[in-house]
Amino acid sequence: EIEAKYADKMQALRNELDARRSMEICELEERKNSHISELMKNHEKAFTDIKNYYNDITHQNQEHISLLKEQVEEMKKRENRLRKERAEVLLKNKQLKESLQQAQEQVSELQQKLARCNQDKEALKNTKARLKVTQKELQDLKWEHEVLVQRFSKVQAERDELYHKFTKAINEVQQKTGFKNLLLERQLKGLHNILERKEVELSEALAASNIDPSAFSLVSQKLEDELSLRDSTIKDLQFQLARACKAHNDLLKAFEGKLMAFEIPLDNLGFKPLESPVLGQ
């Protein structure tokens, strides 16, 4: 009975809420429709105002265009009048110019004759002076040419000697560096092989004998010390190898700088020096 009672109440409440929701929806639709109608009226009013505004502007522009057309007609008439006056002035100017030109031609001929006479005198004087200066410059240039030829021969001999010394030094450095790098690499490889062999022997010894943990830790400590010593030796060898490679590369850069100072192309060597790779780069 209680369930039936509350089921009826729930149904009545649901019906009441549905009715209230329908009523609120109707009210909301009415408000929206009224708002839409008001917006449409406002838009129509704004459109009418804008249309009237642009109609006024168009009317004003037409009046302004008519006024400009009248001004253009007036300016054309004035231009035609000025063109006629200009033709008359040009004709008078042409007549006066012809008379002036004849007088200027006569004056110009007389001035040219006088100028040619003075120029001939001055040119003769300047030519004699330049001849003396040119003869002296010729003697100086001959002396400078002899000095430059001797200096060129001396510089060329120094260049050939420097090139010979550099080629010899490069070959010696490359041989020494290559031999030293090969020796260091072999030492490093031998140490790695010894280390691997010792590790194998230690593993076999530990597997064959039953060693207590304390003795095993002692042996491990000694082994770590030995490995640390070998690692430091390997690092020293690597450092020596890197230093030798750097010295080789620095020598190559210094030689290239000397060649550039003497303006000698690198192609004249006959071979291309190779830089040694530095460890860690």
mmCIF file of N, CA, C and O in Angstrom, residues 182-194 230 233-235 237-238 241 279:
data_model
loop_
_atom_site.group_PDB
_atom_site.id
_atom_site.type_symbol
_atom_site.label_atom_id
_atom_site.label_comp_id
_atom_site.label_asym_id
_atom_site.label_seq_id
_atom_site.Cartn_x
_atom_site.Cartn_y
_atom_site.Cartn_z
ATOM 1 N N LEU A 182 101.025 3.674 -33.637
ATOM 2 C CA LEU A 182 100.920 2.221 -33.767
ATOM 3 C C LEU A 182 101.414 1.529 -32.508
ATOM 4 O O LEU A 182 100.796 0.566 -32.014
ATOM 5 N N LEU A 183 102.518 2.048 -31.924
ATOM 6 C CA LEU A 183 103.061 1.447 -30.707
ATOM 7 C C LEU A 183 102.079 1.595 -29.542
ATOM 8 O O LEU A 183 101.825 0.637 -28.797
ATOM 9 N N LEU A 184 101.487 2.800 -29.413
ATOM 10 C CA LEU A 184 100.540 3.018 -28.320
ATOM 11 C C LEU A 184 99.293 2.157 -28.493
ATOM 12 O O LEU A 184 98.759 1.608 -27.520
ATOM 13 N N GLU A 185 98.808 2.032 -29.730
ATOM 14 C CA GLU A 185 97.629 1.202 -29.960
ATOM 15 C C GLU A 185 97.922 -0.277 -29.644
ATOM 16 O O GLU A 185 97.088 -0.987 -29.063
ATOM 17 N N ARG A 186 99.120 -0.732 -30.007
ATOM 18 C CA ARG A 186 99.477 -2.133 -29.690
ATOM 19 C C ARG A 186 99.583 -2.334 -28.183
ATOM 20 O O ARG A 186 99.136 -3.359 -27.645
ATOM 21 N N GLN A 187 100.173 -1.362 -27.460
ATOM 22 C CA GLN A 187 100.252 -1.485 -26.004
ATOM 23 C C GLN A 187 98.854 -1.521 -25.389
ATOM 24 O O GLN A 187 98.571 -2.323 -24.497
ATOM 25 N N LEU A 188 97.972 -0.637 -25.895
ATOM 26 C CA LEU A 188 96.612 -0.600 -25.375
ATOM 27 C C LEU A 188 95.879 -1.909 -25.651
ATOM 28 O O LEU A 188 95.185 -2.460 -24.788
ATOM 29 N N LYS A 189 96.057 -2.474 -26.853
ATOM 30 C CA LYS A 189 95.415 -3.741 -27.196
ATOM 31 C C LYS A 189 95.965 -4.883 -26.334
ATOM 32 O O LYS A 189 95.227 -5.754 -25.869
ATOM 33 N N GLY A 190 97.298 -4.860 -26.083
ATOM 34 C CA GLY A 190 97.888 -5.903 -25.237
ATOM 35 C C GLY A 190 97.356 -5.842 -23.821
ATOM 36 O O GLY A 190 97.079 -6.887 -23.197
ATOM 37 N N LEU A 191 97.192 -4.635 -23.293
ATOM 38 C CA LEU A 191 96.650 -4.508 -21.931
ATOM 39 C C LEU A 191 95.213 -5.022 -21.863
ATOM 40 O O LEU A 191 94.823 -5.673 -20.882
ATOM 41 N N HIS A 192 94.436 -4.722 -22.903
ATOM 42 C CA HIS A 192 93.052 -5.231 -22.916
ATOM 43 C C HIS A 192 93.051 -6.777 -22.965
ATOM 44 O O HIS A 192 92.261 -7.428 -22.255
ATOM 45 N N ASN A 193 93.918 -7.346 -23.755
ATOM 46 C CA ASN A 193 93.979 -8.811 -23.833
ATOM 47 C C ASN A 193 94.398 -9.419 -22.489
ATOM 48 O O ASN A 193 93.836 -10.437 -22.034
ATOM 49 N N ILE A 194 95.383 -8.794 -21.835
ATOM 50 C CA ILE A 194 95.827 -9.302 -20.516
ATOM 51 C C ILE A 194 94.685 -9.203 -19.510
ATOM 52 O O ILE A 194 94.454 -10.133 -18.703
ATOM 53 N N ARG A 230 95.526 -0.606 -13.981
ATOM 54 C CA ARG A 230 95.568 -0.791 -15.437
ATOM 55 C C ARG A 230 94.779 0.323 -16.159
ATOM 56 O O ARG A 230 95.195 0.797 -17.223
ATOM 57 N N THR A 233 96.867 3.330 -16.347
ATOM 58 C CA THR A 233 97.897 3.159 -17.384
ATOM 59 C C THR A 233 97.315 3.369 -18.777
ATOM 60 O O THR A 233 97.914 4.025 -19.635
ATOM 61 N N ILE A 234 96.108 2.831 -18.996
ATOM 62 C CA ILE A 234 95.443 3.001 -20.295
ATOM 63 C C ILE A 234 95.161 4.476 -20.557
ATOM 64 O O ILE A 234 95.372 4.989 -21.661
ATOM 65 N N LYS A 235 94.687 5.208 -19.530
ATOM 66 C CA LYS A 235 94.403 6.629 -19.701
ATOM 67 C C LYS A 235 95.671 7.406 -20.025
ATOM 68 O O LYS A 235 95.654 8.333 -20.848
ATOM 69 N N LEU A 237 98.313 6.236 -21.543
ATOM 70 C CA LEU A 237 98.675 5.944 -22.932
ATOM 71 C C LEU A 237 97.776 6.704 -23.907
ATOM 72 O O LEU A 237 98.234 7.219 -24.932
ATOM 73 N N GLN A 238 96.470 6.772 -23.577
ATOM 74 C CA GLN A 238 95.554 7.514 -24.442
ATOM 75 C C GLN A 238 95.903 9.002 -24.460
ATOM 76 O O GLN A 238 95.816 9.665 -25.497
ATOM 77 N N LEU A 241 98.865 9.472 -26.657
ATOM 78 C CA LEU A 241 98.458 9.368 -28.058
ATOM 79 C C LEU A 241 97.749 10.652 -28.522
ATOM 80 O O LEU A 241 98.013 11.173 -29.609
ATOM 81 N N LEU A 279 91.670 11.270 -29.781
ATOM 82 C CA LEU A 279 90.741 10.437 -29.022
ATOM 83 C C LEU A 279 89.749 11.305 -28.284
ATOM 84 O O LEU A 279 90.091 12.343 -27.732
#
